[in-house]
């Protein structure tokens, strides 16, 4: 008689600790069959099973033979399990055979020694993106091409029976290389991985009809060398960083993400935009300066200051270089800087960073209208220069197909008009109430308004209570300041600016209103005592500007290694 094994569907366990005894029953009939095929099986539901006719739950504890229907169902599942196991075993055998064959092939490949043909012409080194018809001749089926050597990393691999196509990248361009003959029989070729760095030598040829490759050419390799092999298998870069991967994982592996086409394009556009700012400032005869990042004064309020110990004194990382730029006006004229600024905001919105690149300008002997005209010209001229470069324009079109430079003039909207607009369109404030004069327009409401209007906006004349101590009041409305935020669709604020208080007494009143001790600001206050003048300025957040131009969801994509609340690595 076959041994009996026990299944309690309520308290049993389908694991190694169970033995199928009454004291350690299994949970399912299928598991019992897998462990003990051909046995007899006793079952029960010790907690949820039926009671007897008198309602006595003791009946639940009785072991009963498995029913025919339960056995049939479990048998079908058991048969499917056996087929699955057999298939897995067969697959494992075939995989082992394939692995053994590949191992044997690789062992043979190790014996292949690749030597360069010394009778070939000495190769000319070129960059992957260089086209020089004077030095470089493309070969055809009937003519020889220039022999060249290139360096790069493997961006794409495609193997066929007698050929391996390797696309190299070097951060500037791409080149398709064709490996054939003895080259593909080498161990190095058979184990090539993405990101492996190579030197490849060979003849440059034009493409066959109907073929496609970068710059319509390909390198027919006659020799190559692996400079630095990249890890593969589970550690391959395609497993470490994926386009739709977890954002935190991508940030942890930012050093690898930067190798991808999207991140590298954004960084190249960033470089082009910075260069365009500098060119525009040169056209405007503005002098570049480099203010300190280590300061002992605040600009935008104490709640966002990074404080640290500076040789026993309290100091901060700068929130803005504005105050220092103002001190340069008398000696240098109009000035600008491109420096880092720091804000200790525990904000995780998609447009906030703790460290960001601040493009700041300061202009002397101007009016508020002059300031607005300058900002408008700056934005438009920077974009004009940026888009005049075909490669940069191509990157922007690929990153943000719908981007179009704004037309002038930008829409002007006073703060009071914006409040009325928000009320009219039923967009509440942060408390869920209708907006009222004096409210700080929150990011969500500001973005909604900007996206609906869908044009660049000069939002001007904010209430004095919402702005910094150095902003002067409007002569026609003492409640508001001569201040401006520039708002862009899909991003919101990218720039903040204002005229600066240039009267000594008015500045002292500003210190007093904000509860600021004027003594540490003596060097700033002195500008009002030694030949004061009407002046104003602004600060661009470069990453926000780029998020607008490149169509990025978050400013974190627009800097090399983003720093924001709780993120300071790698």
XYZ file of C-alpha atoms in Angstrom:
570
model
C 0.000 0.000 0.000
C 1.363 3.411 -0.990
C 2.473 5.742 1.746
C 0.044 8.538 2.633
C 0.996 12.200 2.657
C -1.035 14.977 4.176
C -2.236 18.310 2.775
C -3.780 21.014 4.970
C -4.901 23.828 2.702
C -5.112 26.284 5.605
C -1.919 25.826 7.615
C 0.240 23.600 5.430
C 3.497 24.750 3.816
C 4.868 24.121 0.326
C 8.504 24.388 1.340
C 11.461 22.300 2.468
C 10.486 22.496 6.139
C 7.306 20.514 5.410
C 7.514 16.708 5.191
C 3.928 15.810 4.324
C 3.365 14.271 7.738
C 0.326 15.065 9.860
C 2.551 17.286 11.999
C 4.120 19.111 8.994
C 1.613 18.873 6.135
C 1.909 20.373 2.664
C -0.392 23.157 1.535
C -1.344 21.980 -1.969
C -2.007 18.639 -3.587
C 0.185 19.583 -6.554
C 3.230 20.165 -4.335
C 2.621 16.811 -2.627
C 2.451 15.070 -6.032
C 5.689 16.718 -7.143
C 7.448 15.583 -3.970
C 5.875 12.118 -3.791
C 4.393 10.978 -7.095
C 2.171 7.872 -6.973
C 1.449 8.134 -3.236
C -1.955 8.433 -1.581
C -2.989 11.834 -0.293
C -5.086 12.825 2.722
C -6.517 16.368 2.788
C -8.340 18.779 5.075
C -9.038 22.447 5.753
C -8.332 22.761 9.461
C -9.666 26.297 9.813
C -12.110 26.928 6.977
C -13.414 23.450 6.213
C -17.075 22.399 6.666
C -18.491 21.567 10.117
C -20.589 18.424 10.819
C -24.383 18.249 10.979
C -24.349 19.427 14.577
C -22.158 22.409 13.720
C -19.125 20.869 15.426
C -15.875 22.328 13.920
C -13.996 19.233 15.075
C -14.929 17.726 11.683
C -12.415 20.088 10.093
C -9.597 18.190 11.741
C -10.477 14.882 10.102
C -8.176 13.727 7.289
C -10.012 12.498 4.197
C -8.745 11.002 0.923
C -8.364 13.586 -1.887
C -11.479 13.739 -4.056
C -11.436 12.463 -7.646
C -11.955 15.959 -9.021
C -9.091 17.355 -6.923
C -6.836 14.505 -8.017
C -7.728 15.058 -11.672
C -7.025 18.766 -11.474
C -3.744 18.232 -9.631
C -2.714 15.472 -12.055
C -3.221 17.795 -15.033
C -1.145 20.462 -13.318
C 1.480 17.833 -12.446
C 1.700 16.707 -16.091
C 2.131 20.320 -17.205
C 4.830 20.722 -14.534
C 6.703 17.656 -15.810
C 6.581 18.958 -19.397
C 7.879 22.317 -18.243
C 10.679 20.636 -16.296
C 11.576 18.475 -19.288
C 11.620 21.533 -21.567
C 13.817 23.422 -19.093
C 16.183 20.478 -18.847
C 16.373 20.211 -22.641
C 17.030 23.952 -22.884
C 19.744 23.691 -20.245
C 21.406 20.883 -22.221
C 21.282 22.887 -25.441
C 22.565 26.014 -23.693
C 25.436 24.014 -22.235
C 26.200 22.577 -25.660
C 26.141 26.066 -27.179
C 28.316 27.363 -24.361
C 30.774 24.508 -24.845
C 30.874 25.105 -28.597
C 31.409 28.852 -28.077
C 34.091 28.131 -25.514
C 35.855 25.891 -27.998
C 35.536 28.496 -30.751
C 36.886 31.203 -28.439
C 39.806 28.997 -27.444
C 40.638 28.566 -31.119
C 40.201 32.316 -31.650
C 42.842 32.985 -29.002
C 45.356 31.295 -31.296
C 44.640 33.753 -34.120
C 47.332 36.442 -34.107
C 46.408 39.596 -35.977
C 49.334 41.366 -37.591
C 49.272 44.609 -39.497
C 50.312 44.461 -43.141
C 53.426 46.630 -43.215
C 53.190 47.036 -46.978
C 50.078 49.175 -46.602
C 50.410 52.972 -46.553
C 50.885 54.629 -43.180
C 47.376 55.654 -41.984
C 46.333 59.271 -41.441
C 44.611 59.872 -38.104
C 41.199 61.530 -38.413
C 38.318 62.339 -36.110
C 35.083 60.504 -36.680
C 33.246 63.689 -37.666
C 35.923 65.119 -39.975
C 35.373 65.395 -43.707
C 38.415 66.791 -45.536
C 38.227 66.188 -49.283
C 41.751 67.569 -49.691
C 43.414 64.945 -47.491
C 40.773 62.231 -47.496
C 39.674 60.376 -50.614
C 36.791 57.903 -50.510
C 37.407 54.668 -52.311
C 34.931 52.812 -54.522
C 34.741 49.359 -56.042
C 37.168 50.589 -58.722
C 39.445 52.923 -56.764
C 41.466 52.986 -53.592
C 40.521 55.241 -50.703
C 42.765 56.933 -48.154
C 44.042 54.650 -45.400
C 43.168 56.162 -42.040
C 43.172 55.338 -38.349
C 40.435 56.314 -35.932
C 39.817 56.031 -32.205
C 36.474 55.593 -30.503
C 34.153 53.486 -28.417
C 31.733 50.880 -29.702
C 28.308 52.473 -29.997
C 26.605 49.709 -31.982
C 27.415 46.131 -33.025
C 25.844 44.019 -35.740
C 27.183 40.578 -36.646
C 26.459 38.629 -39.805
C 27.936 35.378 -41.092
C 31.068 36.827 -42.656
C 31.099 40.419 -41.442
C 30.823 42.492 -38.268
C 29.581 46.085 -38.513
C 30.988 48.233 -35.697
C 29.805 51.816 -35.234
C 32.337 53.879 -33.319
C 31.691 57.110 -31.420
C 34.131 59.652 -30.022
C 31.810 62.298 -28.578
C 31.974 64.318 -31.800
C 30.817 61.943 -34.485
C 30.074 58.386 -35.563
C 31.744 56.076 -38.080
C 30.728 52.668 -39.350
C 33.585 50.193 -39.543
C 33.436 46.916 -41.476
C 35.337 43.909 -40.099
C 35.827 40.908 -42.396
C 38.245 38.051 -43.050
C 40.831 37.283 -40.416
C 39.673 40.198 -38.240
C 36.378 38.554 -37.280
C 38.137 35.295 -36.363
C 40.050 36.933 -33.517
C 39.126 36.552 -29.863
C 38.874 40.331 -29.538
C 36.296 40.586 -32.339
C 34.235 37.682 -31.025
C 34.021 39.203 -27.535
C 33.472 42.840 -28.477
C 31.116 44.697 -26.125
C 29.416 48.080 -26.276
C 31.610 50.948 -25.005
C 34.858 49.057 -25.643
C 37.447 51.555 -26.888
C 39.270 50.698 -30.121
C 41.854 51.871 -32.589
C 40.791 50.871 -36.088
C 42.870 51.170 -39.246
C 41.695 50.708 -42.790
C 40.482 52.178 -46.053
C 37.717 54.783 -46.214
C 35.103 53.930 -48.838
C 31.862 55.402 -50.050
C 28.725 53.396 -49.336
C 27.193 50.905 -51.732
C 23.924 51.983 -53.349
C 21.006 51.841 -50.910
C 23.218 51.579 -47.811
C 23.151 54.075 -44.938
C 25.866 55.114 -42.475
C 27.047 58.329 -40.791
C 28.437 60.817 -43.327
C 27.716 58.259 -46.098
C 31.029 56.484 -45.690
C 32.485 53.467 -43.928
C 35.895 52.275 -42.851
C 36.904 48.875 -44.229
C 39.196 47.735 -41.467
C 42.464 45.905 -42.093
C 43.690 46.072 -38.482
C 42.290 46.954 -35.055
C 43.402 47.049 -31.455
C 41.304 46.881 -28.279
C 42.420 49.733 -26.052
C 39.998 49.244 -23.153
C 37.464 46.420 -23.039
C 34.069 47.201 -21.493
C 32.323 44.743 -19.211
C 29.424 42.791 -20.662
C 26.743 40.279 -19.647
C 24.864 41.370 -16.501
C 27.158 44.366 -16.037
C 26.755 45.600 -19.629
C 25.927 49.278 -19.941
C 22.544 48.449 -21.504
C 21.603 46.701 -18.249
C 22.963 49.454 -16.017
C 21.194 52.380 -17.696
C 17.984 52.149 -19.684
C 15.992 54.935 -21.288
C 12.905 54.149 -19.218
C 14.844 53.163 -16.102
C 14.167 54.283 -12.548
C 15.154 57.982 -12.239
C 17.194 57.419 -9.075
C 19.075 54.521 -10.685
C 19.830 56.698 -13.686
C 21.120 59.457 -11.391
C 23.280 56.948 -9.482
C 24.743 55.973 -12.856
C 24.879 59.483 -14.302
C 28.490 58.832 -15.334
C 27.169 56.178 -17.724
C 23.961 58.001 -18.702
C 26.089 60.853 -20.051
C 27.395 58.468 -22.719
C 23.923 58.157 -24.213
C 22.778 60.236 -27.202
C 20.120 62.259 -25.364
C 22.280 63.384 -22.433
C 25.256 64.125 -24.659
C 23.088 66.251 -26.996
C 21.743 68.269 -24.074
C 25.292 68.887 -22.829
C 26.405 69.983 -26.296
C 23.469 72.374 -26.569
C 24.378 73.666 -23.114
C 27.928 74.410 -24.267
C 26.598 76.174 -27.384
C 24.143 78.254 -25.334
C 26.859 79.349 -22.892
C 29.058 80.349 -25.833
C 26.122 82.275 -27.344
C 25.626 84.184 -24.089
C 29.292 85.141 -24.043
C 29.210 86.211 -27.684
C 26.087 88.303 -27.093
C 27.643 89.966 -24.065
C 30.748 90.733 -26.126
C 28.529 92.356 -28.753
C 26.954 94.443 -25.976
C 30.430 95.433 -24.704
C 29.819 93.882 -21.286
C 32.781 92.735 -19.200
C 32.922 89.237 -17.705
C 33.841 89.024 -14.011
C 34.125 86.157 -11.507
C 32.599 87.024 -8.111
C 33.247 84.859 -5.045
C 31.102 81.854 -4.128
C 32.072 82.096 -0.427
C 30.240 85.031 1.161
C 29.038 86.459 4.465
C 25.941 88.272 3.180
C 22.604 87.089 1.841
C 20.742 88.175 -1.279
C 17.451 86.293 -1.464
C 16.678 85.549 2.189
C 18.138 83.452 4.965
C 15.955 80.350 4.612
C 17.828 79.133 1.525
C 21.386 79.808 2.657
C 23.992 77.040 2.839
C 25.887 77.957 6.009
C 29.373 76.709 6.902
C 32.285 77.447 9.232
C 34.855 79.704 7.583
C 37.918 79.685 9.825
C 35.743 80.166 12.880
C 33.407 82.687 11.236
C 29.914 82.143 9.880
C 29.828 82.133 6.075
C 27.571 80.981 3.243
C 27.646 79.653 -0.287
C 26.392 82.456 -2.496
C 22.761 82.629 -3.598
C 23.626 85.165 -6.282
C 26.571 87.256 -7.465
C 24.355 90.314 -7.947
C 25.668 92.441 -5.085
C 29.257 91.949 -6.243
C 28.336 92.735 -9.861
C 26.881 96.063 -8.697
C 30.242 96.982 -7.173
C 31.901 96.516 -10.593
C 29.778 99.023 -12.487
C 31.767 102.129 -11.551
C 35.107 100.638 -12.595
C 34.163 98.289 -15.430
C 30.857 99.497 -16.819
C 28.173 96.929 -17.637
C 29.222 93.485 -16.406
C 28.100 89.869 -16.338
C 29.138 86.544 -14.856
C 28.461 82.854 -15.446
C 28.961 81.247 -12.051
C 27.464 78.705 -9.668
C 24.795 79.761 -7.184
C 23.447 77.712 -4.291
C 19.985 77.512 -2.720
C 19.305 75.310 0.313
C 15.713 74.578 -0.676
C 14.336 71.179 0.308
C 12.279 71.263 -2.836
C 12.004 68.266 -5.131
C 10.098 69.944 -7.952
C 11.314 69.379 -11.477
C 12.654 72.943 -11.786
C 14.691 73.253 -8.567
C 18.381 72.556 -8.004
C 20.557 73.192 -4.956
C 23.506 74.088 -7.195
C 22.869 75.719 -10.538
C 24.583 77.869 -13.135
C 23.572 81.497 -12.781
C 23.999 83.868 -15.714
C 23.794 87.338 -14.195
C 24.116 90.776 -15.703
C 24.193 94.280 -14.270
C 23.671 97.486 -16.271
C 24.476 101.076 -15.297
C 22.575 104.312 -16.041
C 19.387 102.639 -17.248
C 15.626 102.773 -16.723
C 13.290 99.853 -16.051
C 12.184 99.916 -19.704
C 15.842 99.780 -20.761
C 16.270 96.681 -18.583
C 13.290 94.909 -20.162
C 14.497 95.757 -23.659
C 17.974 94.413 -22.835
C 16.599 91.119 -21.481
C 14.372 90.652 -24.520
C 17.307 91.300 -26.862
C 19.543 88.948 -24.863
C 17.100 86.005 -25.038
C 16.440 86.443 -28.749
C 20.057 87.058 -29.749
C 21.324 84.051 -27.759
C 18.805 81.829 -29.533
C 19.682 83.350 -32.899
C 23.376 82.570 -32.393
C 22.665 79.106 -31.002
C 20.401 78.101 -33.873
C 22.760 79.523 -36.494
C 25.045 76.526 -35.903
C 23.612 73.661 -38.012
C 24.754 70.897 -35.669
C 23.318 72.579 -32.546
C 20.093 73.384 -34.382
C 19.866 69.702 -35.375
C 20.297 68.604 -31.754
C 17.577 70.995 -30.563
C 15.214 69.793 -33.310
C 15.818 66.182 -32.243
C 15.389 66.940 -28.539
C 12.464 69.357 -28.887
C 10.853 69.105 -32.350
C 8.233 71.729 -31.544
C 10.654 74.437 -30.403
C 10.375 77.801 -32.117
C 12.259 80.972 -31.094
C 9.905 83.544 -29.530
C 8.870 86.574 -31.505
C 9.242 90.117 -30.194
C 7.911 91.937 -28.311
C 7.356 89.593 -25.366
C 4.006 89.938 -23.669
C 4.066 92.420 -20.763
C 1.840 91.622 -17.784
C 1.860 93.437 -14.457
C 1.507 91.376 -11.286
C -1.911 92.963 -10.572
C -3.121 91.949 -14.042
C -1.839 88.404 -13.485
C -3.827 88.185 -10.232
C -6.959 89.307 -12.097
C -6.272 86.771 -14.859
C -5.898 83.917 -12.356
C -9.168 84.878 -10.659
C -10.938 85.115 -14.015
C -9.719 81.640 -14.989
C -10.578 80.043 -11.611
C -6.972 79.147 -10.784
C -6.757 79.195 -6.949
C -3.847 80.071 -4.700
C -1.993 77.530 -2.545
C -4.758 77.653 0.081
C -7.397 76.836 -2.501
C -8.845 80.348 -2.431
C -9.121 82.907 -5.233
C -5.911 84.868 -5.715
C -5.723 88.303 -4.114
C -3.265 91.159 -4.402
C -0.308 90.369 -2.146
C -0.342 86.603 -2.790
C 2.920 85.000 -3.814
C 1.903 83.329 -7.086
C 2.856 79.695 -6.574
C 4.749 77.635 -9.126
C 1.707 75.564 -10.149
C -0.492 78.592 -10.839
C 2.318 80.432 -12.596
C 3.029 77.471 -14.877
C -0.644 76.953 -15.649
C -1.025 80.582 -16.671
C 2.148 80.463 -18.773
C 1.156 77.240 -20.519
C -2.348 78.546 -21.318
C -1.039 81.829 -22.725
C 1.769 79.873 -24.445
C 4.024 82.872 -25.070
C 7.019 84.356 -23.236
C 5.808 86.748 -20.534
C 7.454 89.660 -18.749
C 5.633 89.505 -15.393
C 6.401 92.849 -13.739
C 5.761 95.109 -10.742
C 5.571 92.655 -7.852
C 4.497 93.869 -4.383
C 7.390 95.138 -2.275
C 6.548 92.656 0.503
C 7.302 89.755 -1.861
C 10.641 91.041 -3.103
C 14.169 91.576 -1.816
C 15.408 94.556 0.175
C 17.314 96.085 -2.765
C 14.360 96.485 -5.164
C 13.030 100.056 -5.561
C 9.330 100.907 -5.501
C 7.560 102.063 -8.623
C 7.137 105.830 -8.658
C 3.520 105.585 -9.843
C 2.445 102.836 -7.422
C 4.276 102.697 -4.110
C 2.900 99.226 -3.356
C 4.988 97.537 -6.066
C 8.604 97.329 -7.178
C 10.361 97.766 -10.506
C 10.853 94.030 -10.818
C 10.407 91.359 -13.497
C 10.208 87.602 -13.900
C 10.500 86.080 -17.365
C 8.144 83.132 -17.798
C 8.411 80.550 -20.570
C 5.865 77.899 -21.641
C 6.404 74.402 -20.160
C 9.018 75.690 -17.701
C 7.765 78.809 -15.935
C 10.219 81.321 -14.517
C 13.673 81.294 -16.131
C 14.829 84.765 -15.076
C 14.332 87.229 -12.240
C 15.452 90.831 -12.369
C 14.828 94.352 -11.160
C 16.123 97.847 -10.907
C 18.284 98.336 -7.806
C 17.748 100.898 -5.069
C 20.343 103.570 -5.759
C 19.382 106.089 -3.069
C 21.273 105.721 0.220
C 18.356 106.485 2.542
C 15.987 104.224 0.640
C 18.480 101.342 0.851
C 18.896 101.826 4.604
C 15.094 101.682 4.930
C 15.155 98.429 2.952
C 17.655 96.897 5.380
C 15.471 97.964 8.292
C 12.282 96.616 6.730
C 13.847 93.167 6.249
C 15.586 93.157 9.636
C 19.043 93.054 8.054
C 22.099 94.430 9.848
C 23.654 96.845 7.311
C 27.172 96.610 8.786
C 28.295 93.475 6.813
C 26.966 95.175 3.660
C 29.126 98.294 4.050
C 30.875 97.607 0.726
C 27.494 97.347 -1.010
C 26.053 100.428 0.687
C 29.128 102.452 -0.291
C 28.021 102.286 -3.925
C 25.305 104.764 -2.898
C 27.821 107.070 -1.198
C 30.466 107.313 -3.930
C 28.701 108.530 -7.072
C 25.461 106.561 -7.133
C 23.517 105.905 -10.352
C 20.277 104.265 -11.539
C 21.087 100.659 -12.426
C 19.499 97.227 -12.654
C 20.153 93.621 -13.461
C 18.918 90.047 -13.609
C 19.798 86.405 -13.151
C 19.129 83.557 -15.590
C 18.896 79.969 -14.411
C 20.828 78.312 -17.245
C 19.306 74.891 -16.548
C 15.781 76.304 -16.751
C 16.644 78.086 -19.988
C 17.913 74.777 -21.384
C 14.850 72.860 -20.160
C 12.758 75.277 -22.221
C 14.932 75.097 -25.342
C 15.590 71.338 -25.217
C 12.113 70.325 -24.096
C 13.312 68.529 -20.965
C 10.872 67.484 -18.251
C 13.245 68.477 -15.445
C 16.226 70.793 -15.010
C 18.112 67.801 -13.617
C 18.640 66.646 -17.192
C 20.290 69.951 -18.074
C 23.388 69.850 -15.869
C 26.295 67.454 -15.741
C 25.771 66.067 -12.227
C 22.590 67.494 -10.669
C 22.624 68.564 -7.034
C 19.286 68.913 -5.286
C 17.765 68.080 -1.909
C 19.205 64.772 -0.633
C 21.271 64.169 -3.795
C 25.005 64.902 -3.778
C 26.420 61.920 -5.653
C 28.117 60.760 -7.731
